[in-house]
XYZ file of C-alpha atoms in Angstrom:
614
model
C -29.940 -6.062 15.893
C -28.433 -8.140 13.091
C -30.770 -11.180 12.881
C -29.456 -12.596 9.601
C -25.802 -11.671 10.068
C -25.779 -13.268 13.520
C -26.551 -16.658 11.968
C -23.511 -16.648 9.677
C -20.258 -17.977 11.054
C -19.061 -19.555 7.807
C -19.844 -19.112 4.122
C -21.599 -22.510 4.249
C -24.306 -20.866 6.363
C -24.496 -18.022 3.863
C -24.979 -20.460 1.011
C -27.952 -22.013 2.835
C -29.835 -18.715 2.610
C -32.480 -17.982 0.011
C -31.448 -15.428 -2.579
C -34.271 -13.130 -1.556
C -32.661 -12.798 1.903
C -29.366 -11.472 0.570
C -30.373 -7.785 0.247
C -31.354 -7.692 3.930
C -28.062 -9.378 4.829
C -26.234 -6.673 2.872
C -28.036 -3.961 4.851
C -27.126 -5.599 8.146
C -23.528 -6.161 7.111
C -23.133 -2.558 6.020
C -24.576 -1.270 9.307
C -22.298 -3.601 11.268
C -19.273 -2.318 9.333
C -20.004 1.304 10.213
C -20.589 0.455 13.872
C -17.492 -1.750 14.128
C -14.997 0.483 12.305
C -16.204 3.542 14.200
C -14.943 1.847 17.382
C -11.603 0.552 16.073
C -10.655 2.736 13.135
C -9.609 1.274 9.821
C -10.550 1.397 6.155
C -14.213 2.279 5.727
C -15.149 3.663 2.293
C -13.624 0.780 0.345
C -15.305 -1.824 2.552
C -18.731 -0.228 2.290
C -18.384 -0.406 -1.475
C -17.768 -4.163 -1.619
C -20.525 -5.509 0.645
C -22.742 -6.987 -2.089
C -19.783 -8.199 -4.129
C -18.356 -10.062 -1.136
C -21.701 -11.676 -0.327
C -22.193 -12.761 -3.944
C -18.706 -14.245 -4.253
C -19.049 -16.358 -1.125
C -22.625 -17.288 -2.070
C -21.665 -18.581 -5.515
C -18.182 -19.993 -4.988
C -17.375 -22.896 -2.691
C -14.888 -21.112 -0.457
C -12.312 -21.916 0.830
C -12.033 -24.744 -1.737
C -12.482 -22.096 -4.417
C -9.874 -19.383 -3.962
C -10.743 -15.709 -3.502
C -7.638 -13.537 -3.866
C -8.163 -9.921 -2.830
C -5.969 -7.152 -4.187
C -4.460 -4.748 -1.611
C -6.865 -6.299 0.885
C -8.107 -3.142 2.582
C -11.627 -3.962 1.327
C -11.899 -7.394 2.992
C -13.688 -6.547 6.253
C -16.964 -8.042 4.936
C -14.974 -11.105 3.895
C -13.570 -11.421 7.427
C -17.012 -11.013 8.989
C -18.591 -13.688 6.788
C -15.766 -16.157 7.423
C -16.067 -16.526 11.175
C -14.364 -13.398 12.444
C -17.360 -11.189 13.212
C -16.793 -11.126 16.978
C -13.060 -10.567 16.533
C -13.673 -7.364 14.551
C -13.539 -5.494 17.874
C -9.785 -6.259 17.864
C -9.170 -5.038 14.306
C -5.641 -3.645 13.790
C -4.853 -3.991 17.504
C -1.936 -5.917 18.978
C -2.840 -9.599 18.966
C -6.079 -8.889 17.075
C -7.269 -9.130 13.492
C -5.072 -7.742 10.738
C -6.493 -4.995 8.563
C -5.509 -7.076 5.531
C -5.879 -10.726 4.454
C -3.411 -12.939 6.286
C -2.835 -16.621 5.639
C -2.053 -17.424 9.262
C -5.310 -15.808 10.393
C -7.845 -17.859 8.436
C -8.077 -20.613 5.829
C -10.289 -18.223 3.856
C -7.399 -15.759 3.512
C -5.698 -17.716 0.763
C -3.138 -15.018 -0.068
C -1.722 -12.278 2.147
C -1.758 -8.760 0.726
C -1.157 -5.137 1.603
C 0.478 -3.894 -1.587
C -1.500 -3.541 -4.792
C -1.677 -5.282 -8.162
C -0.690 -8.757 -6.923
C -4.033 -10.584 -7.059
C -4.103 -11.644 -10.710
C -0.602 -13.127 -10.564
C -1.363 -15.031 -7.369
C -4.751 -16.266 -8.575
C -3.206 -17.377 -11.865
C -0.674 -19.427 -9.921
C -3.525 -21.063 -8.023
C -5.481 -21.717 -11.215
C -2.463 -23.412 -12.797
C -1.922 -25.434 -9.602
C -5.540 -26.636 -9.763
C -5.067 -27.674 -13.385
C -1.870 -29.572 -12.587
C -3.593 -31.304 -9.661
C -6.586 -32.168 -11.824
C -9.180 -30.730 -9.429
C -12.169 -28.433 -9.955
C -10.931 -25.634 -7.730
C -11.696 -22.153 -9.099
C -9.497 -19.081 -8.649
C -10.912 -15.571 -8.490
C -8.895 -12.340 -8.345
C -10.741 -9.261 -7.066
C -8.892 -6.120 -8.097
C -9.791 -2.442 -7.831
C -9.520 0.144 -10.576
C -6.685 1.849 -8.697
C -4.695 -1.375 -8.500
C -5.231 -1.853 -12.235
C -2.876 1.092 -12.793
C -0.024 -1.119 -11.574
C 2.069 -2.682 -14.309
C 2.193 -6.016 -12.504
C -1.552 -6.437 -13.062
C -1.124 -6.102 -16.822
C 1.840 -8.473 -16.833
C -0.419 -11.046 -15.190
C -3.300 -10.380 -17.601
C -0.969 -10.867 -20.538
C 0.323 -14.144 -19.141
C -3.097 -15.458 -18.105
C -4.682 -14.824 -21.494
C -1.907 -16.718 -23.215
C -2.195 -19.673 -20.830
C -5.977 -20.158 -21.239
C -6.285 -20.829 -17.496
C -9.615 -21.128 -15.671
C -9.250 -17.775 -13.985
C -11.849 -15.142 -13.143
C -10.711 -11.550 -12.713
C -13.290 -9.274 -11.078
C -12.607 -5.589 -11.643
C -14.156 -3.593 -8.810
C -14.489 -0.267 -10.595
C -15.446 2.648 -8.385
C -13.695 5.518 -10.090
C -12.669 4.670 -13.659
C -13.674 6.948 -16.487
C -14.165 3.945 -18.801
C -17.299 3.015 -16.876
C -20.331 3.775 -18.974
C -23.577 4.267 -17.052
C -24.700 1.006 -15.528
C -28.327 0.239 -16.153
C -30.768 -2.394 -17.346
C -29.172 -2.808 -20.778
C -25.660 -3.408 -19.452
C -26.940 -5.808 -16.802
C -28.941 -7.705 -19.419
C -25.952 -7.938 -21.773
C -23.722 -9.187 -18.941
C -26.192 -11.957 -18.122
C -26.411 -12.839 -21.814
C -22.649 -12.866 -22.465
C -21.931 -14.903 -19.353
C -24.608 -17.486 -20.143
C -23.921 -20.998 -21.405
C -25.950 -20.492 -24.584
C -23.829 -17.535 -25.666
C -20.591 -19.368 -24.802
C -21.702 -22.532 -26.635
C -22.824 -20.546 -29.667
C -19.485 -18.728 -29.710
C -17.480 -21.979 -29.577
C -19.699 -23.638 -32.192
C -19.369 -20.734 -34.569
C -15.586 -20.829 -34.247
C -15.520 -24.544 -35.143
C -17.672 -23.992 -38.228
C -15.722 -20.975 -39.370
C -12.273 -22.512 -38.823
C -12.509 -24.007 -42.274
C -13.053 -20.529 -43.677
C -10.283 -18.395 -42.111
C -11.401 -15.108 -43.701
C -14.918 -15.605 -42.346
C -13.609 -16.504 -38.897
C -11.568 -13.320 -38.768
C -14.559 -11.316 -39.982
C -16.808 -12.868 -37.325
C -14.323 -12.095 -34.547
C -13.985 -8.509 -35.665
C -17.745 -8.140 -35.926
C -18.215 -9.503 -32.394
C -15.551 -7.161 -30.999
C -17.111 -4.228 -32.818
C -20.589 -4.914 -31.455
C -19.335 -5.527 -27.916
C -17.069 -2.502 -28.136
C -20.046 -0.245 -28.846
C -21.726 -1.126 -25.561
C -18.864 -2.189 -23.268
C -15.301 -0.997 -22.563
C -13.928 -4.520 -22.805
C -11.874 -4.397 -25.997
C -8.607 -4.052 -24.098
C -9.272 -7.108 -21.946
C -10.488 -9.123 -24.944
C -7.148 -8.398 -26.600
C -5.430 -9.951 -23.593
C -7.368 -13.146 -24.287
C -10.127 -12.739 -21.689
C -13.849 -13.090 -22.233
C -15.053 -9.694 -21.042
C -18.400 -9.383 -19.270
C -19.947 -6.168 -17.963
C -20.037 -3.583 -16.681
C -22.689 -4.592 -14.153
C -24.117 -2.957 -11.048
C -21.982 -4.096 -8.149
C -24.756 -3.369 -5.670
C -27.443 -5.459 -7.431
C -27.225 -8.859 -5.773
C -29.562 -10.533 -8.258
C -27.389 -9.494 -11.194
C -24.177 -10.337 -9.339
C -25.287 -13.825 -8.286
C -26.733 -14.709 -11.685
C -23.674 -13.502 -13.561
C -21.188 -15.186 -11.221
C -23.180 -18.433 -11.387
C -22.931 -18.336 -15.158
C -19.224 -17.510 -15.181
C -18.418 -20.275 -12.703
C -19.187 -22.854 -15.387
C -17.211 -21.199 -18.189
C -13.785 -22.405 -19.273
C -10.746 -20.196 -19.833
C -9.913 -16.694 -18.583
C -12.946 -14.568 -17.719
C -13.086 -10.874 -16.869
C -16.055 -9.421 -14.974
C -16.365 -5.649 -14.744
C -18.330 -4.563 -11.655
C -19.152 -0.925 -10.898
C -19.475 0.040 -7.234
C -19.615 3.166 -5.108
C -17.111 3.876 -2.365
C -18.807 4.561 0.935
C -22.082 3.058 -0.299
C -24.931 3.248 2.223
C -23.293 5.618 4.707
C -24.081 9.224 3.838
C -20.932 10.739 5.364
C -18.666 8.350 3.419
C -20.647 8.798 0.199
C -20.165 12.559 0.498
C -16.398 12.310 1.099
C -15.040 8.848 0.376
C -11.431 10.066 0.655
C -11.930 11.391 4.198
C -13.502 8.062 5.156
C -10.951 5.915 3.338
C -8.832 5.369 6.453
C -10.384 6.543 9.692
C -9.659 6.739 13.404
C -12.413 6.127 15.930
C -15.461 8.333 15.311
C -19.124 8.824 16.210
C -21.090 6.978 13.501
C -24.109 9.260 13.946
C -22.273 12.560 13.537
C -19.361 11.363 11.403
C -15.770 12.509 11.622
C -15.247 15.830 13.363
C -11.982 17.275 12.110
C -9.642 18.468 14.838
C -6.546 20.563 14.145
C -3.423 18.526 14.938
C -1.450 19.524 18.003
C 1.667 19.717 15.848
C 2.221 19.265 12.112
C 3.054 15.811 10.800
C 6.203 15.211 8.780
C 3.944 14.828 5.751
C 2.808 18.432 6.265
C 6.424 19.600 6.676
C 7.258 17.990 3.343
C 4.220 19.460 1.591
C 5.003 22.976 2.802
C 8.646 22.670 1.745
C 7.641 21.367 -1.671
C 5.412 24.370 -2.324
C 7.996 26.836 -1.026
C 10.770 25.277 -3.090
C 8.654 25.083 -6.240
C 7.941 28.804 -5.940
C 11.671 29.547 -6.240
C 12.725 26.734 -8.597
C 10.654 26.334 -11.747
C 12.548 23.132 -12.575
C 11.142 21.293 -9.549
C 8.710 18.508 -10.499
C 6.540 16.655 -7.956
C 5.763 12.978 -8.560
C 3.723 10.494 -6.540
C 2.566 6.925 -7.199
C -1.127 7.438 -6.314
C -0.489 8.884 -2.838
C -1.327 12.567 -3.244
C -3.202 12.976 0.041
C -1.093 10.505 1.998
C 2.155 12.148 0.919
C 1.044 15.723 1.583
C 0.954 16.896 -2.033
C -2.598 18.258 -2.289
C -1.575 21.914 -1.978
C 1.305 21.450 -4.423
C -1.050 19.824 -6.946
C -3.395 22.813 -6.675
C -0.701 25.490 -6.886
C 1.508 23.867 -9.519
C -0.754 21.560 -11.575
C 1.588 21.618 -14.576
C 4.440 20.299 -12.448
C 2.469 17.697 -10.501
C 2.267 14.104 -11.717
C 0.323 11.291 -10.093
C 1.439 8.283 -12.111
C -0.926 5.778 -10.483
C 0.110 2.752 -8.457
C 3.233 2.350 -10.546
C 6.286 2.806 -8.359
C 8.712 1.435 -10.944
C 7.437 3.837 -13.565
C 7.521 6.728 -11.069
C 11.273 6.394 -10.537
C 12.222 5.890 -14.177
C 9.889 8.730 -15.191
C 11.758 10.892 -12.675
C 15.068 9.727 -14.153
C 13.934 10.835 -17.609
C 13.001 14.265 -16.303
C 16.359 14.561 -14.541
C 18.151 13.766 -17.794
C 16.509 16.831 -19.307
C 17.571 19.224 -16.565
C 14.559 19.059 -14.252
C 14.707 18.401 -10.514
C 12.166 15.662 -9.758
C 10.978 15.000 -6.217
C 9.345 11.601 -5.740
C 7.103 11.387 -2.677
C 6.812 7.727 -1.783
C 6.185 5.526 1.235
C 9.142 3.455 2.360
C 7.228 0.194 1.941
C 6.330 1.078 -1.664
C 9.860 2.158 -2.572
C 10.779 -1.511 -2.144
C 8.844 -2.187 -5.348
C 11.070 0.098 -7.396
C 14.480 -0.993 -6.167
C 15.775 -2.010 -9.585
C 14.777 1.352 -11.059
C 16.500 3.139 -8.196
C 19.746 1.319 -8.934
C 19.612 0.865 -12.700
C 17.917 4.055 -13.881
C 18.858 6.617 -11.229
C 21.948 5.651 -9.240
C 24.094 4.197 -12.033
C 23.507 7.365 -14.049
C 24.006 9.520 -10.936
C 20.855 11.522 -11.630
C 19.609 14.227 -9.232
C 16.357 12.606 -8.148
C 15.150 13.365 -4.617
C 13.236 10.640 -2.793
C 11.016 11.995 -0.019
C 10.469 8.758 1.875
C 7.479 8.804 4.200
C 6.504 6.137 6.759
C 10.091 5.186 7.558
C 10.133 2.760 10.467
C 7.076 1.250 12.153
C 3.562 2.263 11.115
C 1.439 0.812 13.903
C -1.967 -0.541 12.910
C -1.090 -1.192 9.253
C 1.457 -3.806 10.279
C 4.263 -5.606 8.503
C 3.107 -5.013 4.932
C 3.330 -1.245 5.372
C 6.258 -0.879 7.763
C 9.352 0.927 6.488
C 11.757 -1.413 8.225
C 14.398 -1.927 5.558
C 15.046 1.308 3.667
C 18.233 2.382 5.432
C 19.695 -1.051 4.737
C 18.804 -1.190 1.061
C 19.606 2.460 0.375
C 23.020 2.757 1.987
C 24.511 -0.043 -0.123
C 23.729 1.783 -3.396
C 26.615 3.854 -4.826
C 26.046 7.585 -5.436
C 23.218 7.733 -2.864
C 23.013 10.299 -0.087
C 20.742 9.178 2.750
C 19.499 11.631 5.398
C 17.378 10.984 8.497
C 15.900 14.050 10.207
C 15.459 14.035 13.964
C 12.824 16.782 14.026
C 10.572 18.900 11.824
C 13.033 21.708 11.166
C 15.804 19.291 10.307
C 13.455 17.583 7.867
C 12.822 20.853 6.029
C 16.523 21.727 5.886
C 17.456 18.215 4.729
C 14.930 18.365 1.888
C 16.511 21.631 0.797
C 20.005 20.149 1.112
C 19.025 17.119 -0.960
C 17.407 19.287 -3.624
C 20.690 21.134 -4.163
C 22.728 17.968 -4.750
C 23.577 16.875 -8.262
C 23.189 13.215 -7.373
C 20.499 10.876 -6.003
C 19.368 11.663 -2.482
C 16.837 10.371 0.018
C 15.291 12.073 3.022
C 13.597 9.469 5.193
C 11.103 10.462 7.888
C 8.603 8.579 10.074
C 4.829 8.484 10.076
C 3.047 11.127 12.144
C 4.597 14.073 13.910
C 8.003 14.686 15.429
C 9.075 16.201 18.738
C 7.446 19.532 17.861
C 10.349 21.683 16.665
C 8.980 24.576 14.616
C 10.562 24.657 11.135
C 12.528 27.740 10.209
C 11.108 29.389 7.107
C 14.580 30.269 5.868
C 16.208 27.269 4.223
C 19.868 26.498 4.857
C 21.874 23.655 3.411
C 23.407 21.292 5.943
C 27.028 20.165 5.596
C 26.767 16.800 3.858
C 27.944 13.870 5.924
C 28.209 15.776 9.189
C 26.512 14.940 12.462
C 26.456 16.906 15.684
C 26.886 16.219 19.392
C 23.695 17.167 21.206
C 24.696 16.125 24.702
C 28.104 15.603 26.277
C 28.620 12.826 28.811
C 31.183 10.246 29.776
C 32.005 6.597 29.092
C 28.953 5.938 26.896
C 28.189 7.529 23.527
C 24.787 7.058 21.872
C 24.778 7.582 18.117
C 21.148 8.323 17.238
C 19.744 8.216 13.720
C 16.615 10.170 12.831
C 13.532 9.591 14.971
C 15.602 7.920 17.673
C 17.277 11.153 18.801
C 14.482 12.218 21.182
C 14.404 8.964 23.217
C 18.218 8.793 23.032
C 18.466 12.206 24.695
C 16.156 10.990 27.458
C 18.295 7.893 27.917
C 21.426 10.052 27.825
C 20.217 12.052 30.818
C 19.719 8.877 32.847
C 23.024 7.312 31.777
C 25.023 10.556 31.652
C 25.934 9.585 28.098
C 27.125 11.600 25.142
C 24.397 11.731 22.486
C 25.127 12.449 18.837
C 22.558 13.319 16.181
C 24.152 11.539 13.224
C 21.872 13.074 10.563
C 23.446 11.170 7.672
C 23.416 7.417 7.177
C 25.402 7.901 3.966
C 27.900 9.426 3.836
C 28.476 8.563 7.465
C 30.314 11.095 9.593
C 33.373 8.889 10.069
C 35.318 11.647 11.808
C 32.646 11.959 14.499
C 32.346 8.185 14.884
C 36.093 7.776 15.385
C 36.305 10.676 17.841
C 33.473 9.259 19.944
C 35.127 5.834 19.840
C 38.390 7.298 21.177
C 36.686 9.213 23.977
C 34.213 6.582 25.218
C 34.321 2.987 26.378
C 30.999 1.973 24.789
C 29.270 3.054 21.577
C 25.530 2.531 21.137
C 23.747 2.986 17.796
C 19.961 3.388 17.682
C 17.775 3.404 14.578
C 14.167 2.711 13.604
C 15.292 0.259 10.925
C 16.288 -3.369 10.920
C 19.633 -3.867 12.637
C 20.826 -6.032 9.752
C 22.705 -3.843 7.295
C 21.377 -0.613 8.769
C 22.965 2.529 10.184
C 24.539 0.616 13.064
C 26.199 -1.665 10.541
C 27.619 1.426 8.838
C 29.209 2.452 12.137
C 30.622 -1.059 12.657
C 32.089 -1.029 9.144
C 33.655 2.377 9.792
C 35.309 1.162 13.002
C 36.579 -2.006 11.318
C 37.927 -0.061 8.346
C 40.009 2.134 10.642
C 41.096 -0.691 12.925
C 39.332 0.729 15.963
C 38.248 -1.815 18.550
C 35.565 -0.633 20.965
C 32.457 -2.327 22.364
C 29.506 -1.572 20.080
C 25.831 -2.115 20.946
C 23.454 -1.920 17.979
C 19.807 -1.218 18.755
C 17.102 -1.291 16.126
C 14.281 -3.405 14.756
C 14.716 -7.180 15.228
C 15.133 -9.694 12.417
C 11.461 -10.576 12.145
C 8.287 -9.062 10.718
C 6.507 -7.008 13.363
C 2.736 -7.340 13.521
C 0.238 -4.502 13.831
C -0.345 -2.667 17.084
C 0.073 0.635 18.893
C 3.232 2.275 17.505
C 4.432 3.588 20.882
C 4.093 0.158 22.448
C 5.708 -1.501 19.430
C 8.803 0.699 19.799
C 8.903 -0.055 23.510
C 8.673 -3.781 22.784
C 11.709 -3.402 20.508
C 13.628 -1.581 23.239
C 13.622 1.650 21.242
C 12.115 3.936 23.853
C 14.263 5.658 26.473
C 13.631 2.960 29.087
C 14.525 0.222 26.645
C 17.776 1.922 25.669
C 18.769 2.347 29.298
C 17.963 -1.285 30.054
C 20.022 -2.542 27.097
C 23.021 -0.381 28.026
C 22.921 -1.347 31.692
C 22.794 -5.007 30.733
C 25.991 -4.590 28.694
C 27.710 -2.697 31.504
C 26.785 -5.313 34.105
C 28.064 -8.107 31.886
């Protein structure tokens, strides 16, 4: 079924092919991608768009000696297939199987692990400098998407690389940018010309001649920029010190291979602008690349058949609250760092376009932008994934918390995220949030509590975070009427004897199950900060064992807050802290992952019984 693809187990085999065979290989690879991802789920649109680019890069560069550094990494399925992992694709994103992102421990061809955006240029620059220091001919290539180019880190790296004159190639995979002029024969011809040795030699020779005549040199440079600027959007990158080439058709293998071959022999920082189409070659994905960005299993012939969810996800609960709140409070502003769909803000963006801001993949800017709005009397709500909030920790402390500004963080994907693995897990937020002064940190145990906590946080005149997990909750229907919760107060949900389980957020449901088996008291703590010290101390007096459970690392988390409270008041009572272990948890089924961590009802019971027996 895939006669050419079946012969490739390493890029060396790819490089033995004749160039005229590459288009057929691209067709086979694209068909294999659709078939494979339809069985496992994963990122589809982005991978379909980079088939030809991936083939060309491995065909031209001597990988793994030459380094390919992928940004974000969700577009590397073709890369995995061509580097000996074709058969393992059936295990993609499954426990013990292939990661959905590049991973150094998985293959020598994955030279840099990713999952977050805008890191590739910095990493590739480090590799280019290392090659220079070692005196070898190793080449470093950063492949970055137009979305990732909105991240400030990418521009920091460009600025540094241009000044260092390193042998670095940055490939911009542009599938959505407005700067892309139509790609056709003229642009492809100019790219070949500007990447050729004759053009580069002529450019260097002219500079040597004109160095003795500074005014003429400056005139020549300006003239070159003016001419190139009329036909290409590369002026910005030229100003960073890069030799800009493109834009070229990212699906034309002849143009890609020729241009990359030329660039491979050029010295100094090079910038290649490649225009591609998300979902290329699969009609369903071409028609709706967002729907096919991240997919579950589907029938490749009929495409994705949308099914109404059995119960609304927390993302939906947040989106509904945001719209309802904005209708009553004209000062509410919604902000997201490039996660409109993922954060549930599509309806808000449609209903309140003047108060909706997608700032791009720029988490640091998102928080300080929110701080500026708060200074002027607005009530910003920042919808952000837990894993991405890590990138804006300084702004949270320096720009929001120190100034005690009323910015609400709606933190999605708190806890484990299943198939996306360690790079996307929200394992640390309770730990790094609760140590920040002025912060209020809430963890809803169900859908209604999430809605009421968002309302409570919105009313505070200080920084607040509402942290909820991926997917849906236990299925509690949210009350339309919004009522503020008493800040820093938990509640006892089940009364028992001897053992008290203090559950935080998503852990309440399994804790109640465990409580029935153990005849334990179960408290829904609600607040990580301020902690309900009165409730903690009362439960400590009335029970012989306290158990804290949280979907967060045990180190410094909610359980640590309880331990600190007991120590502060001189209360000595056995305390069992259950949570995520002190290691990065790989991808897998989220239910099984929680069970493996002892955070399902059976695991809680087992841990408690072990303590009792000891």
